[in-house]
Coordinates of C-alpha atoms in Angstrom, one line a residue:
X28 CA 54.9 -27.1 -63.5
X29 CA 54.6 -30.2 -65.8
X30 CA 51.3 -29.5 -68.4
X31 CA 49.0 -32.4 -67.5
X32 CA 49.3 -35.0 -69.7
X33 CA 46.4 -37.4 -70.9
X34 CA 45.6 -40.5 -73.0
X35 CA 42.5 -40.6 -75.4
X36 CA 42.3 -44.3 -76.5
X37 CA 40.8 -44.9 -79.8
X38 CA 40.7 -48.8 -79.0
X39 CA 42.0 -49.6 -82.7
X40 CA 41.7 -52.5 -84.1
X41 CA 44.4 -53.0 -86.2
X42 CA 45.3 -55.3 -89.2
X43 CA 45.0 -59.0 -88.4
X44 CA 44.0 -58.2 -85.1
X45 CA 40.6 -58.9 -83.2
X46 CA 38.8 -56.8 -80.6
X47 CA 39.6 -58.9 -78.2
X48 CA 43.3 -58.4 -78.9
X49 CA 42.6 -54.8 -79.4
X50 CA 40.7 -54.3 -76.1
X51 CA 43.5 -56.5 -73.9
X52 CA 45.5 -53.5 -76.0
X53 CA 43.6 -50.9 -73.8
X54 CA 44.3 -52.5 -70.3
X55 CA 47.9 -52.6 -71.1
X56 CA 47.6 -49.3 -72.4
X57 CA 46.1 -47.7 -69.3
X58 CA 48.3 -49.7 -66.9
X59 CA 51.3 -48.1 -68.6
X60 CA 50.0 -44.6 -68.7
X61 CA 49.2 -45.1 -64.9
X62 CA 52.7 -46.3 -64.1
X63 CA 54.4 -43.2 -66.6
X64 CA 52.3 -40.5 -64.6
X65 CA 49.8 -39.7 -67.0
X66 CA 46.3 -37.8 -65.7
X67 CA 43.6 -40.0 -67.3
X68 CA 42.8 -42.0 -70.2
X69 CA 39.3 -42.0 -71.6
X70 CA 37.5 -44.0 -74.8
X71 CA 35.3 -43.0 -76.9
X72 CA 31.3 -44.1 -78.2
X73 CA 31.9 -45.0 -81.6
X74 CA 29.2 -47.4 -83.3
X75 CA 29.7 -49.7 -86.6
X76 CA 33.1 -49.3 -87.1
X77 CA 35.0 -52.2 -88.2
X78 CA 38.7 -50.6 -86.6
X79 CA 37.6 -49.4 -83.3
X80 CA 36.3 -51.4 -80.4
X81 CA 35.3 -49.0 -77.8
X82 CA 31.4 -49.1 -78.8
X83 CA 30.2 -49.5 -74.8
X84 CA 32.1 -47.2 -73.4
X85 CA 31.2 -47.3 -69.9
X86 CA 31.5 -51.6 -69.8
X87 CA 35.6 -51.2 -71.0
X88 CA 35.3 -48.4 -68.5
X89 CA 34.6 -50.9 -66.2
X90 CA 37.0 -53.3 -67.4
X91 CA 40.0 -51.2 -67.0
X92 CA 39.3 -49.8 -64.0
X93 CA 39.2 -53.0 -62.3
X94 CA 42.6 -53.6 -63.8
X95 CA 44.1 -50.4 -62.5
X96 CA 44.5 -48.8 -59.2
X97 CA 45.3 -45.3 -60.1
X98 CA 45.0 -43.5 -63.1
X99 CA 41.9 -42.1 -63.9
X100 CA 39.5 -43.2 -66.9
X101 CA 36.3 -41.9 -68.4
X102 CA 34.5 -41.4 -72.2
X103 CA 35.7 -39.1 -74.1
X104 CA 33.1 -39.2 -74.5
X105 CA 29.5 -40.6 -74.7
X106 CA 27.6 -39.2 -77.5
X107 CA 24.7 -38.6 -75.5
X108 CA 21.8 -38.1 -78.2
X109 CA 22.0 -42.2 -78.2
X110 CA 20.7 -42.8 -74.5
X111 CA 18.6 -41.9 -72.2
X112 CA 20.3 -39.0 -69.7
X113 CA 19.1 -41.6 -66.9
X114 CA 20.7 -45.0 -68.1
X115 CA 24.0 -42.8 -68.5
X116 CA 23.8 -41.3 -64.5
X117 CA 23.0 -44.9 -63.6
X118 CA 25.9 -46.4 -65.5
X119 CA 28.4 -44.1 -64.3
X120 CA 27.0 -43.6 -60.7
X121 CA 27.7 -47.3 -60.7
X122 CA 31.5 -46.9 -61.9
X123 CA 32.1 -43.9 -59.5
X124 CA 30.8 -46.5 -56.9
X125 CA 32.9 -49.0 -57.7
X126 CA 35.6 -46.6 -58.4
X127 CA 35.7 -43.7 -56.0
X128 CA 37.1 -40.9 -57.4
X129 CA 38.4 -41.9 -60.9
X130 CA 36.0 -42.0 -63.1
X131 CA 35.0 -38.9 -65.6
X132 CA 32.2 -38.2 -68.0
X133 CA 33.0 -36.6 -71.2
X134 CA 29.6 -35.3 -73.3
X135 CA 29.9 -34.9 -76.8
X136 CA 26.1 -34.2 -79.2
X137 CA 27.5 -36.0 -82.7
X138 CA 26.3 -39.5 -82.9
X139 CA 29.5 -41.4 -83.0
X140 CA 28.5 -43.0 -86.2
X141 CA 26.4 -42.6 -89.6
X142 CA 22.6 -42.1 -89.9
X143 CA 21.5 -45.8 -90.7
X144 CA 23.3 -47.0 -87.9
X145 CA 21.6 -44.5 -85.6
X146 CA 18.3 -45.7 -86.1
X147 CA 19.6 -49.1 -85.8
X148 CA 20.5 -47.4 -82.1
X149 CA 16.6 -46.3 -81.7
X150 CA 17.3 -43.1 -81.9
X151 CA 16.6 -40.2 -84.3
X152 CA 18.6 -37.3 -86.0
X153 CA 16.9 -34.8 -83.7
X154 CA 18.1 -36.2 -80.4
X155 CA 21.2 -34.1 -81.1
X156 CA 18.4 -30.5 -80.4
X157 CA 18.2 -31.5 -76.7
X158 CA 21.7 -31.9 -75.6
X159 CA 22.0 -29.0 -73.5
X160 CA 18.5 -30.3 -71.6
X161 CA 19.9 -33.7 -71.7
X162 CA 23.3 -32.2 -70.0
X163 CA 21.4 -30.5 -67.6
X164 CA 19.1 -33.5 -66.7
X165 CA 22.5 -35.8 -66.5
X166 CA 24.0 -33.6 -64.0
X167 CA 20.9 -33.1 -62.1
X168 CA 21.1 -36.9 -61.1
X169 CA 24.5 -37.1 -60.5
X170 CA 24.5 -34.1 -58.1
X171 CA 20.8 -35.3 -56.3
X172 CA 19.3 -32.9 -57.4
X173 CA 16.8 -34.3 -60.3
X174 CA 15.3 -32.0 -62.5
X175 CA 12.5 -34.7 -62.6
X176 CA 10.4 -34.7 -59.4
X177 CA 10.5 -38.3 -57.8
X178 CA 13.4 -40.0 -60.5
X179 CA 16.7 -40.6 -58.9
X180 CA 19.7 -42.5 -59.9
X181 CA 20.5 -45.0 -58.3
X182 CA 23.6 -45.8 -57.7
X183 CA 24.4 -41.9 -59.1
X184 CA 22.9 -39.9 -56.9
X185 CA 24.9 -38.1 -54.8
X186 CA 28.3 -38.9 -57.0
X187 CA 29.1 -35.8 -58.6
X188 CA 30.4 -37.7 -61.4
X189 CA 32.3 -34.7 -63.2
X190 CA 31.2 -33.9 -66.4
X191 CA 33.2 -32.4 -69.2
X192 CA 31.5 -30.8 -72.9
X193 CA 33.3 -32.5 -75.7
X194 CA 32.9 -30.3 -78.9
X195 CA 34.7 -29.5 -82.3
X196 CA 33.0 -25.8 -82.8
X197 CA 31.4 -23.0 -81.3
X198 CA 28.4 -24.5 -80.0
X199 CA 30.1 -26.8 -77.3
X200 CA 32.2 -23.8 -76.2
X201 CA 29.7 -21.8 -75.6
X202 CA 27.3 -24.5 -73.9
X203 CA 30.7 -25.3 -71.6
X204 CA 31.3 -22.1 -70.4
X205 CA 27.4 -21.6 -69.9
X206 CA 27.6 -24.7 -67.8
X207 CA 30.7 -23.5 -66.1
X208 CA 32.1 -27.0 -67.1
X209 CA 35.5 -28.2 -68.4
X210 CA 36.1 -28.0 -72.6
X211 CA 37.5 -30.8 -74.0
X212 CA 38.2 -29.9 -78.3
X213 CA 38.2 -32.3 -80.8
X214 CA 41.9 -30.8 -82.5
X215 CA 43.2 -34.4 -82.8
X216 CA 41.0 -35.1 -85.8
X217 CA 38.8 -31.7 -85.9
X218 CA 41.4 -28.6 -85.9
X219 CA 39.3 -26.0 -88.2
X220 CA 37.8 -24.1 -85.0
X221 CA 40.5 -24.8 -82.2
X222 CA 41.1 -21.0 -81.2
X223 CA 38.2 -19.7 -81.9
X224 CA 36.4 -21.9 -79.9
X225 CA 38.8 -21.4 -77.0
X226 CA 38.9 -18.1 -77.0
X227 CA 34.4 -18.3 -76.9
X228 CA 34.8 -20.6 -73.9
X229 CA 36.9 -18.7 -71.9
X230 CA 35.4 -15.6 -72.3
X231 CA 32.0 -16.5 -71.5
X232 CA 32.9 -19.2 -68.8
X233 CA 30.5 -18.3 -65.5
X234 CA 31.8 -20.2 -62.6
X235 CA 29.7 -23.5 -61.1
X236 CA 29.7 -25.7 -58.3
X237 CA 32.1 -28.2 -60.2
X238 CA 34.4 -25.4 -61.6
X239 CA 35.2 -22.4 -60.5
X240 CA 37.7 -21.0 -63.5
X241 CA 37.5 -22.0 -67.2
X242 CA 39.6 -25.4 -67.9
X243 CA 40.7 -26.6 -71.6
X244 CA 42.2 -29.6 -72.8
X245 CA 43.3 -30.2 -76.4
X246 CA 43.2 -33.4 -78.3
X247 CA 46.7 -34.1 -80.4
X248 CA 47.7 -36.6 -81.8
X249 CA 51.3 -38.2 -81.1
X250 CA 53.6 -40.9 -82.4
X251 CA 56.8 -41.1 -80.4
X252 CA 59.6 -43.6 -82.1
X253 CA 63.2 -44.1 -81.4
X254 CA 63.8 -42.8 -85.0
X255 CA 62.6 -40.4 -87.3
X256 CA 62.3 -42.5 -89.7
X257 CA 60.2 -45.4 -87.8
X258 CA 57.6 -42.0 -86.6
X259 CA 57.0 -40.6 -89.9
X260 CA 56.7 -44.4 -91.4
X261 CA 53.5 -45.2 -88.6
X262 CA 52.4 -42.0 -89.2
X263 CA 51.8 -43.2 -93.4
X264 CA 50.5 -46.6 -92.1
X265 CA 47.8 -44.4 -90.2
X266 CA 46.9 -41.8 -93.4
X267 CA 46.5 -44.9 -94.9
X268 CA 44.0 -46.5 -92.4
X269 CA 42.2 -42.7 -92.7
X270 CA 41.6 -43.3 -96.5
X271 CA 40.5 -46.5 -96.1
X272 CA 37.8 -45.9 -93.2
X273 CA 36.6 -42.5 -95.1
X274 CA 36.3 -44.2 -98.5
X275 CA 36.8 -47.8 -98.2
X276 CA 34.1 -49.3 -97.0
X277 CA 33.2 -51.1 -100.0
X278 CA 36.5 -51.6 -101.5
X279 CA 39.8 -52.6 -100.6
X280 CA 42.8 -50.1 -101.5
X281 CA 46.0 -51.5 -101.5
X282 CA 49.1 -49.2 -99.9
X283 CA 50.0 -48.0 -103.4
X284 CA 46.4 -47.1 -104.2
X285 CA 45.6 -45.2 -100.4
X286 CA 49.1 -43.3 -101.2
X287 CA 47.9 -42.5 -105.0
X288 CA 45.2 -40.8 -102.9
X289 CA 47.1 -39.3 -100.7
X290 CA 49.3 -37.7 -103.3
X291 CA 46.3 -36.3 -104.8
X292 CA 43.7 -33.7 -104.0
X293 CA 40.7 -36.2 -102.5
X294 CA 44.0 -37.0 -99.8
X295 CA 43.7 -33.4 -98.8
X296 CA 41.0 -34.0 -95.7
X297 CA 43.3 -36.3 -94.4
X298 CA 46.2 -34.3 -94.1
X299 CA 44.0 -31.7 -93.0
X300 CA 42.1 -33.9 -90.0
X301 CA 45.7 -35.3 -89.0
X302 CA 46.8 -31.5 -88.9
X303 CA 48.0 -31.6 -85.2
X304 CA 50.2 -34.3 -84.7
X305 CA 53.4 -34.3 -82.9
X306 CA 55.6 -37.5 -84.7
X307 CA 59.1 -38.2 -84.2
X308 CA 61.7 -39.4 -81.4
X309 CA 61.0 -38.2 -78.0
X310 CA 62.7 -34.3 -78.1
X311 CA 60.6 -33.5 -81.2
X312 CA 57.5 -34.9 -79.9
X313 CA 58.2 -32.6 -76.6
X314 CA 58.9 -29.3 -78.4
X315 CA 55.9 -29.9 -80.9
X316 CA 53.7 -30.5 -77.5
X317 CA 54.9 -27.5 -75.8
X318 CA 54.1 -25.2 -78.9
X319 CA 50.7 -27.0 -79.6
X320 CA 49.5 -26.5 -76.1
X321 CA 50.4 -22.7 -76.2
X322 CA 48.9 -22.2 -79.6
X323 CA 45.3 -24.0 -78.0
X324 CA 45.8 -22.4 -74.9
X325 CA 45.2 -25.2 -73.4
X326 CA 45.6 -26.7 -69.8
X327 CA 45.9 -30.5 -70.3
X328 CA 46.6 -32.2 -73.4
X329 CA 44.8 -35.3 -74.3
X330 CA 47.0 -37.0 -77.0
X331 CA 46.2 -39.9 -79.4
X332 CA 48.5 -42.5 -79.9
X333 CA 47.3 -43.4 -83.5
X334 CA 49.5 -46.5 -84.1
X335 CA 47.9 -49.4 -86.0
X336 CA 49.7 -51.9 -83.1
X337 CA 49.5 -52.2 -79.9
X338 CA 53.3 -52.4 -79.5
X339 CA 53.6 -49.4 -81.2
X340 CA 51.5 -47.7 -79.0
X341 CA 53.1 -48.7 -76.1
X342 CA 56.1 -47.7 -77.3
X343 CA 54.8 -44.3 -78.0
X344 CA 53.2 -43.9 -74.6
X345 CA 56.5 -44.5 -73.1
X346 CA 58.7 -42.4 -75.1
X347 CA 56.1 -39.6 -74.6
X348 CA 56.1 -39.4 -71.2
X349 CA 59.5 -39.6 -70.8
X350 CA 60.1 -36.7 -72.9
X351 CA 57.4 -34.7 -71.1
X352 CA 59.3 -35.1 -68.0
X353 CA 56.1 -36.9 -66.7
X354 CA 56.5 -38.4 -63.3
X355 CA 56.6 -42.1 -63.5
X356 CA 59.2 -45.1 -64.6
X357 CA 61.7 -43.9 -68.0
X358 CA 61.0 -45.9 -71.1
X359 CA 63.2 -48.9 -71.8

């Protein structure tokens, strides 16, 4: 059996690019991974960040849905602490409408962003204490069967939406498996608790009416090239975007400086963050795959093409499904 195979699409904006560029990127993105047999692709809630362009989730959710016929597309996820557990049924009770049985809901409690920017979102550090209620509320209205006498969702009600706990420690294994809902870890840029966590979730996992054994997908990330040489040079391009984005915001570093800083011990988070990443041509990209998703003990991979162009990411969605054996049209 072929392991599932999915897309997590950061929506990157890259150099001399604008979001629009970036987020006609995503369509052709997902129409490619639909034609090369990949499961889903899903976006994820990240606020006041200059690079990625997938901020309102559930409206490019939309917007690629209605470009697409197959494939199916979701967050991955909305941080939830920044809405009301209503306005997110009713959104995505809409798209389920729209789009009968495509559309997922990944879950994750960080805010997606830093602390100035979520007031500027109306909400408060503390939001993040009620997730689990917040879960629980969510999936009450999607199921119709509100935890708040007399408030429906509308459209949601009824639409079983399925809901999946996005987490990078302990905390969201444990609340998955309480749930008896699907694990999705954050290994693509958060490796530090990968086993451990897994190992919680399925061990405590206690079946539910949307799952009735425990179900892991890993987050990896991958850039597939026709040479060596072209993978490992993308992959510098993007440790270079990491230390701009983690220290750059109000400087510029040139390529020399961001690989001074690479070279030195500050670099060390980002090699560490960019631990799991399969890069090369196709057959090392599909033996690094296989071994990653028997060390996370994982069912589905969800793998990050982290390419700075859209060209380049196309190219790696090809070459990657080709060499997973996935069932849809071979790379040119």
């Amino acid at each position: 059996m072929t392991l599932p195979l999915s897309i997590l699409d950061l929506a990157t904006i890259g150099p001399g690019e604008t979001a629009a560029q970036s987020l006609q990127g995503s369509v052709a993105l997902a129409q490619v991974a639909e034609t090369h047999g990949y499961r889903r692709v899903w976006y994820a809630e990240h606020h006041n960040m200059p690079r990625i362009a997938s901020s309102a989730t559930s409206v490019l959710i939309a917007h690629v849905a209605s470009r697409t016929s197959t494939i199916r597309l979701g967050s991955g996820g909305v941080m939830l602490p920044n809405h009301a557990p209503l306005t997110i049924a009713e959104q995505f009770g809409t798209l389920e409408t729209l789009h009968p049985g495509r559309i997922d809901l990944g879950l994750g409690r960080a805010p997606g962003t830093d602390q100035k920017t979520l007031r500027a979102l109306r909400r408060n550090a503390q939001s993040a204490d009620t997730f689990p209620e917040d879960v629980q509320e969510l999936r009450g209205y999607l199921t119709g069967e509100s935890l708040i006498p007399g408030v429906d969702a509308t459209p949601g009600k009824g639409t079983d939406v399925p809901l999946y706990i996005l987490g990078s420690s302990l905390f969201g294994a444990r609340l998955a498996a309480a749930l008896g809902l699907p694990y999705a870890f954050a290994s693509h840029f958060a490796p530090d608790a990968l086993q451990d966590a897994v190992a919680v979730y399925r061990r405590e996992f206690r079946p539910s009416a949307q799952l009735d054994r425990p179900y892991v997908i890993a987050g990896v990330n991958v850039i597939a090239a026709d040479t060596d040489d072209e993978a490992r040079r993308q992959f510098l391009t993007l440790k270079r975007q990491w230390v701009r984005m983690l220290l750059g915001r109000d400087r510029h570093y040139t390529d020399e400086q961001a690989d001074q800083i690479l070279a030195a011990p500050q670099g060390g988070l980002v090699h560490h963050n960019l631990k799991y990443a399969a890069v090369g041509t196709p057959p090392a990209v599909r033996d690094y795959l296989a071994d990653f998703a028997t060390h996370a003990d994982a069912d589905e991979l969800i793998v990050a093409h982290q390419t700075t162009t859209v060209a380049d990411r196309l190219r790696s969605v090809r070459l990657t499904a080709e060499a997973m054996s996935l069932h849809g049209t071979p790379a040119p």
